[in-house]
């Protein structure tokens, strides 16, 4: 089944759908670095189908450059990635390119979510106008134009929870206006909130997932199977156990051999494959001596009595910021004895203070590969920059902005069932509602996440 990936980012959402058997017709993304990441991933999938992954490994090891690597891939594969900042001015051009790729095929599904800064609570708190009037608030209207054009049976729209409270200048909610727009396009709309750690992700991350179905319907939201990491007794240490230890400013973006791994989580989550023992981008950023001292204190406080050290808990001579209340939680350890870590965010592109490695001997922030694992990206997923040279900023930004792949995969499997077995899906949903009516709420919620 063909899908369109709008506002694609680095492809966390689409990777989950590819894993579930969907085929991307096109990815549309405005960030140049993310587009290179999408192209490299499209090349990986094509090479894997052809049994020619040796070419991919040659590229990762630096034996061929990016241009030479792309030259070995069919142009049709690479051209599935379209670098556009979508607006009304270029929609027809984008449509023409997509139509040329589709031929006689049709789009079954559209996925994606506009940049979340205009909806996020953090973004609004930093803006004097509370992001009111920001053009990014209205990108859902661009999304709606794709629904009008291609009329997929389903669409998935993801975003931050702040979308539920973001307001128009007249005080009405953007969310309500958005749902009205989608209904005008001919879709019924249902929404749920998902916690990533309920779906095999070792991270506390809440996401709003809106699903639309063509036609007038209700009670159609897919039954998404939960896999809570806490329930399985899995800890964040699984992310780090097989990776070579590093100090700050050590490591390499080139492939690094991993250590022996005896666990199951990395395999079950689709992060690690049995025959792959290398990872890229396991290299740590520089940390000055002052911050290293703070890192040690933060990890010591956690190891000693499981407490999060606040900025004001540091000795006065170490406080370099005048407005200390704004920096209370600036430094934080990724505690490896918990069932999930704090939310991975794009701010990692600026510094790693909120993501300190739990091993006090390593005394550093987490590497791009460790952050990618927290987002459940496969180890063979490589992140690019616009220049082709490794850089922490664009790579961490792509990772932090992504939808966790495992959450995307769970959603994709559920939506796939709606396509493949619509009748049995309806029976399952009727059973759910019957239990709910009888008051068996706890059992019902294990089947459908509300």
mmCIF file of C-alpha atoms in Angstrom, residues 139-353:
data_model
loop_
_atom_site.group_PDB
_atom_site.id
_atom_site.type_symbol
_atom_site.label_atom_id
_atom_site.label_comp_id
_atom_site.label_asym_id
_atom_site.label_seq_id
_atom_site.Cartn_x
_atom_site.Cartn_y
_atom_site.Cartn_z
ATOM 1 C CA UNK A 139 0.262 24.275 7.953
ATOM 2 C CA UNK A 140 -2.575 21.825 8.581
ATOM 3 C CA UNK A 141 -4.341 23.638 5.721
ATOM 4 C CA UNK A 142 -1.521 22.549 3.400
ATOM 5 C CA UNK A 143 -1.928 18.995 4.732
ATOM 6 C CA UNK A 144 -5.643 19.248 3.931
ATOM 7 C CA UNK A 145 -4.886 20.112 0.296
ATOM 8 C CA UNK A 146 -3.182 16.713 -0.078
ATOM 9 C CA UNK A 147 -6.296 15.046 1.336
ATOM 10 C CA UNK A 148 -8.470 16.853 -1.205
ATOM 11 C CA UNK A 149 -6.150 15.889 -4.042
ATOM 12 C CA UNK A 150 -5.486 12.201 -3.292
ATOM 13 C CA UNK A 151 -8.451 11.129 -1.144
ATOM 14 C CA UNK A 152 -6.644 8.347 0.781
ATOM 15 C CA UNK A 153 -8.827 5.983 2.771
ATOM 16 C CA UNK A 154 -6.988 6.968 5.974
ATOM 17 C CA UNK A 155 -4.624 9.657 7.158
ATOM 18 C CA UNK A 156 -2.504 10.008 10.294
ATOM 19 C CA UNK A 157 -1.628 13.434 11.689
ATOM 20 C CA UNK A 158 0.790 13.555 14.620
ATOM 21 C CA UNK A 159 1.818 16.442 16.842
ATOM 22 C CA UNK A 160 2.511 17.609 20.383
ATOM 23 C CA UNK A 161 -0.160 17.824 23.072
ATOM 24 C CA UNK A 162 0.095 21.622 22.953
ATOM 25 C CA UNK A 163 -2.003 21.485 19.790
ATOM 26 C CA UNK A 164 -5.033 20.866 22.010
ATOM 27 C CA UNK A 165 -4.623 24.245 23.734
ATOM 28 C CA UNK A 166 -3.102 26.435 20.975
ATOM 29 C CA UNK A 167 -5.438 29.349 20.192
ATOM 30 C CA UNK A 168 -6.452 31.459 17.224
ATOM 31 C CA UNK A 169 -6.291 35.282 17.642
ATOM 32 C CA UNK A 170 -10.028 35.244 18.449
ATOM 33 C CA UNK A 171 -9.498 32.731 21.264
ATOM 34 C CA UNK A 172 -10.832 29.644 19.495
ATOM 35 C CA UNK A 173 -8.715 26.477 19.431
ATOM 36 C CA UNK A 174 -6.568 25.610 16.405
ATOM 37 C CA UNK A 175 -7.480 21.981 17.000
ATOM 38 C CA UNK A 176 -11.188 22.646 16.484
ATOM 39 C CA UNK A 177 -10.518 24.611 13.296
ATOM 40 C CA UNK A 178 -8.258 21.808 12.078
ATOM 41 C CA UNK A 179 -10.879 19.112 12.648
ATOM 42 C CA UNK A 180 -13.474 21.202 10.818
ATOM 43 C CA UNK A 181 -11.103 21.564 7.867
ATOM 44 C CA UNK A 182 -10.484 17.821 7.707
ATOM 45 C CA UNK A 183 -14.227 17.141 7.857
ATOM 46 C CA UNK A 184 -14.748 19.592 4.992
ATOM 47 C CA UNK A 185 -12.310 17.398 3.032
ATOM 48 C CA UNK A 186 -14.668 14.452 3.566
ATOM 49 C CA UNK A 187 -13.057 12.793 6.598
ATOM 50 C CA UNK A 188 -14.257 11.634 9.982
ATOM 51 C CA UNK A 189 -11.651 12.376 12.637
ATOM 52 C CA UNK A 190 -10.713 10.711 15.949
ATOM 53 C CA UNK A 191 -7.839 11.527 18.281
ATOM 54 C CA UNK A 192 -5.909 9.811 21.053
ATOM 55 C CA UNK A 193 -2.853 10.553 23.173
ATOM 56 C CA UNK A 194 -0.039 7.996 23.197
ATOM 57 C CA UNK A 195 2.805 7.512 25.675
ATOM 58 C CA UNK A 196 5.802 6.101 23.821
ATOM 59 C CA UNK A 197 6.916 3.916 26.743
ATOM 60 C CA UNK A 198 3.650 1.959 26.374
ATOM 61 C CA UNK A 199 4.830 0.835 22.935
ATOM 62 C CA UNK A 200 8.341 -0.487 23.475
ATOM 63 C CA UNK A 201 10.186 2.849 23.636
ATOM 64 C CA UNK A 202 12.547 3.477 26.585
ATOM 65 C CA UNK A 203 11.498 7.104 26.762
ATOM 66 C CA UNK A 204 8.753 9.227 28.296
ATOM 67 C CA UNK A 205 7.260 10.941 25.250
ATOM 68 C CA UNK A 206 3.622 11.881 24.738
ATOM 69 C CA UNK A 207 2.260 12.339 21.240
ATOM 70 C CA UNK A 208 -1.137 13.372 19.927
ATOM 71 C CA UNK A 209 -2.190 11.077 17.076
ATOM 72 C CA UNK A 210 -5.171 12.112 14.991
ATOM 73 C CA UNK A 211 -6.512 9.560 12.508
ATOM 74 C CA UNK A 212 -8.964 10.389 9.762
ATOM 75 C CA UNK A 213 -11.106 8.008 7.716
ATOM 76 C CA UNK A 214 -12.733 8.896 4.409
ATOM 77 C CA UNK A 215 -16.499 9.121 4.775
ATOM 78 C CA UNK A 216 -18.892 9.599 7.663
ATOM 79 C CA UNK A 217 -17.940 7.135 10.400
ATOM 80 C CA UNK A 218 -17.227 6.899 14.117
ATOM 81 C CA UNK A 219 -15.528 4.434 16.457
ATOM 82 C CA UNK A 220 -12.970 3.541 13.783
ATOM 83 C CA UNK A 221 -9.752 4.357 15.650
ATOM 84 C CA UNK A 222 -7.444 1.321 15.253
ATOM 85 C CA UNK A 223 -6.719 -1.034 18.125
ATOM 86 C CA UNK A 224 -3.052 -0.300 18.831
ATOM 87 C CA UNK A 225 -1.299 -3.133 20.689
ATOM 88 C CA UNK A 226 0.577 -1.937 23.772
ATOM 89 C CA UNK A 227 4.006 -3.221 24.860
ATOM 90 C CA UNK A 228 4.840 -1.353 28.089
ATOM 91 C CA UNK A 229 8.578 -1.468 28.807
ATOM 92 C CA UNK A 230 7.982 -1.048 32.551
ATOM 93 C CA UNK A 231 5.728 -4.107 32.619
ATOM 94 C CA UNK A 232 8.476 -6.187 30.966
ATOM 95 C CA UNK A 233 11.090 -5.138 33.536
ATOM 96 C CA UNK A 234 13.304 -3.538 30.883
ATOM 97 C CA UNK A 235 15.581 -0.661 31.903
ATOM 98 C CA UNK A 236 17.272 2.154 29.995
ATOM 99 C CA UNK A 237 20.606 0.379 30.533
ATOM 100 C CA UNK A 238 19.692 -1.754 27.479
ATOM 101 C CA UNK A 239 20.494 1.267 25.304
ATOM 102 C CA UNK A 240 24.071 1.533 26.572
ATOM 103 C CA UNK A 241 25.202 -1.996 27.475
ATOM 104 C CA UNK A 242 26.816 -3.055 24.190
ATOM 105 C CA UNK A 243 28.248 0.314 23.128
ATOM 106 C CA UNK A 244 31.988 0.946 23.608
ATOM 107 C CA UNK A 245 32.680 3.323 26.529
ATOM 108 C CA UNK A 246 33.794 6.833 25.584
ATOM 109 C CA UNK A 247 34.963 9.986 27.283
ATOM 110 C CA UNK A 248 33.957 13.464 26.119
ATOM 111 C CA UNK A 249 35.356 14.353 22.689
ATOM 112 C CA UNK A 250 36.075 10.692 21.887
ATOM 113 C CA UNK A 251 34.635 8.239 19.363
ATOM 114 C CA UNK A 252 34.040 8.374 15.631
ATOM 115 C CA UNK A 253 31.097 8.956 13.275
ATOM 116 C CA UNK A 254 32.387 5.991 11.241
ATOM 117 C CA UNK A 255 31.204 2.438 12.030
ATOM 118 C CA UNK A 256 32.229 1.193 15.462
ATOM 119 C CA UNK A 257 32.072 -2.445 16.558
ATOM 120 C CA UNK A 258 29.661 -3.071 19.418
ATOM 121 C CA UNK A 259 30.373 -5.312 22.403
ATOM 122 C CA UNK A 260 28.708 -8.654 23.128
ATOM 123 C CA UNK A 261 25.011 -8.214 23.883
ATOM 124 C CA UNK A 262 23.070 -10.836 25.851
ATOM 125 C CA UNK A 263 19.757 -9.020 26.146
ATOM 126 C CA UNK A 264 16.591 -9.240 24.043
ATOM 127 C CA UNK A 265 15.252 -5.698 24.008
ATOM 128 C CA UNK A 266 17.415 -4.272 21.201
ATOM 129 C CA UNK A 267 16.386 -7.162 18.940
ATOM 130 C CA UNK A 268 12.710 -7.107 19.921
ATOM 131 C CA UNK A 269 12.520 -3.340 19.381
ATOM 132 C CA UNK A 270 14.049 -3.627 15.920
ATOM 133 C CA UNK A 271 17.083 -1.560 16.917
ATOM 134 C CA UNK A 272 19.693 -4.274 16.518
ATOM 135 C CA UNK A 273 19.862 -7.124 13.998
ATOM 136 C CA UNK A 274 21.514 -10.472 14.710
ATOM 137 C CA UNK A 275 24.083 -10.173 11.927
ATOM 138 C CA UNK A 276 25.001 -6.527 12.522
ATOM 139 C CA UNK A 277 27.681 -5.638 15.061
ATOM 140 C CA UNK A 278 28.517 -2.072 14.048
ATOM 141 C CA UNK A 279 26.983 1.347 14.670
ATOM 142 C CA UNK A 280 27.729 4.759 13.218
ATOM 143 C CA UNK A 281 27.700 8.145 14.977
ATOM 144 C CA UNK A 282 28.870 6.848 18.342
ATOM 145 C CA UNK A 283 31.018 9.847 19.177
ATOM 146 C CA UNK A 284 30.774 12.269 22.087
ATOM 147 C CA UNK A 285 30.841 16.045 22.028
ATOM 148 C CA UNK A 286 33.430 18.153 23.849
ATOM 149 C CA UNK A 287 32.666 19.104 27.472
ATOM 150 C CA UNK A 288 34.715 21.726 29.332
ATOM 151 C CA UNK A 289 36.185 21.028 32.778
ATOM 152 C CA UNK A 290 33.605 23.179 34.580
ATOM 153 C CA UNK A 291 30.692 21.253 33.075
ATOM 154 C CA UNK A 292 32.458 17.926 33.626
ATOM 155 C CA UNK A 293 32.524 18.732 37.333
ATOM 156 C CA UNK A 294 28.776 19.422 37.234
ATOM 157 C CA UNK A 295 28.156 16.196 35.293
ATOM 158 C CA UNK A 296 29.966 14.205 38.002
ATOM 159 C CA UNK A 297 27.905 15.800 40.748
ATOM 160 C CA UNK A 298 24.644 15.153 38.881
ATOM 161 C CA UNK A 299 25.433 11.453 38.384
ATOM 162 C CA UNK A 300 26.720 11.081 41.969
ATOM 163 C CA UNK A 301 23.469 12.541 43.351
ATOM 164 C CA UNK A 302 21.448 10.040 41.350
ATOM 165 C CA UNK A 303 23.655 7.082 42.261
ATOM 166 C CA UNK A 304 23.655 8.024 45.934
ATOM 167 C CA UNK A 305 19.935 8.486 46.611
ATOM 168 C CA UNK A 306 18.081 8.669 43.278
ATOM 169 C CA UNK A 307 17.676 12.452 43.386
ATOM 170 C CA UNK A 308 17.824 14.934 40.527
ATOM 171 C CA UNK A 309 20.357 17.637 41.325
ATOM 172 C CA UNK A 310 18.976 21.133 40.803
ATOM 173 C CA UNK A 311 21.169 23.918 39.479
ATOM 174 C CA UNK A 312 20.798 25.826 42.764
ATOM 175 C CA UNK A 313 22.130 22.778 44.661
ATOM 176 C CA UNK A 314 25.586 23.407 43.196
ATOM 177 C CA UNK A 315 28.218 25.391 45.131
ATOM 178 C CA UNK A 316 27.785 29.134 44.546
ATOM 179 C CA UNK A 317 31.148 29.419 42.824
ATOM 180 C CA UNK A 318 29.889 27.027 40.129
ATOM 181 C CA UNK A 319 26.761 29.039 39.291
ATOM 182 C CA UNK A 320 27.617 30.872 36.078
ATOM 183 C CA UNK A 321 24.046 31.953 35.212
ATOM 184 C CA UNK A 322 22.497 34.931 37.015
ATOM 185 C CA UNK A 323 18.883 33.841 36.507
ATOM 186 C CA UNK A 324 19.265 30.551 38.359
ATOM 187 C CA UNK A 325 15.534 29.764 38.447
ATOM 188 C CA UNK A 326 15.514 29.402 34.648
ATOM 189 C CA UNK A 327 18.232 26.754 34.870
ATOM 190 C CA UNK A 328 16.963 24.609 37.757
ATOM 191 C CA UNK A 329 16.664 21.452 35.636
ATOM 192 C CA UNK A 330 19.317 22.271 33.064
ATOM 193 C CA UNK A 331 21.545 19.330 34.027
ATOM 194 C CA UNK A 332 20.031 15.862 34.105
ATOM 195 C CA UNK A 333 21.259 12.281 33.908
ATOM 196 C CA UNK A 334 19.736 9.627 31.652
ATOM 197 C CA UNK A 335 19.135 7.225 34.544
ATOM 198 C CA UNK A 336 19.829 3.706 33.311
ATOM 199 C CA UNK A 337 18.013 1.960 36.176
ATOM 200 C CA UNK A 338 14.607 3.383 35.212
ATOM 201 C CA UNK A 339 12.153 1.874 32.745
ATOM 202 C CA UNK A 340 12.243 4.963 30.543
ATOM 203 C CA UNK A 341 14.317 8.112 30.065
ATOM 204 C CA UNK A 342 13.272 11.750 29.758
ATOM 205 C CA UNK A 343 11.926 12.948 26.402
ATOM 206 C CA UNK A 344 14.610 13.258 23.728
ATOM 207 C CA UNK A 345 14.340 16.798 22.351
ATOM 208 C CA UNK A 346 15.824 18.842 19.517
ATOM 209 C CA UNK A 347 17.619 21.041 22.087
ATOM 210 C CA UNK A 348 20.261 18.303 22.116
ATOM 211 C CA UNK A 349 21.564 20.112 19.028
ATOM 212 C CA UNK A 350 22.713 22.981 21.291
ATOM 213 C CA UNK A 351 24.116 21.102 24.282
ATOM 214 C CA UNK A 352 23.862 17.757 26.031
ATOM 215 C CA UNK A 353 23.498 18.957 29.618
#
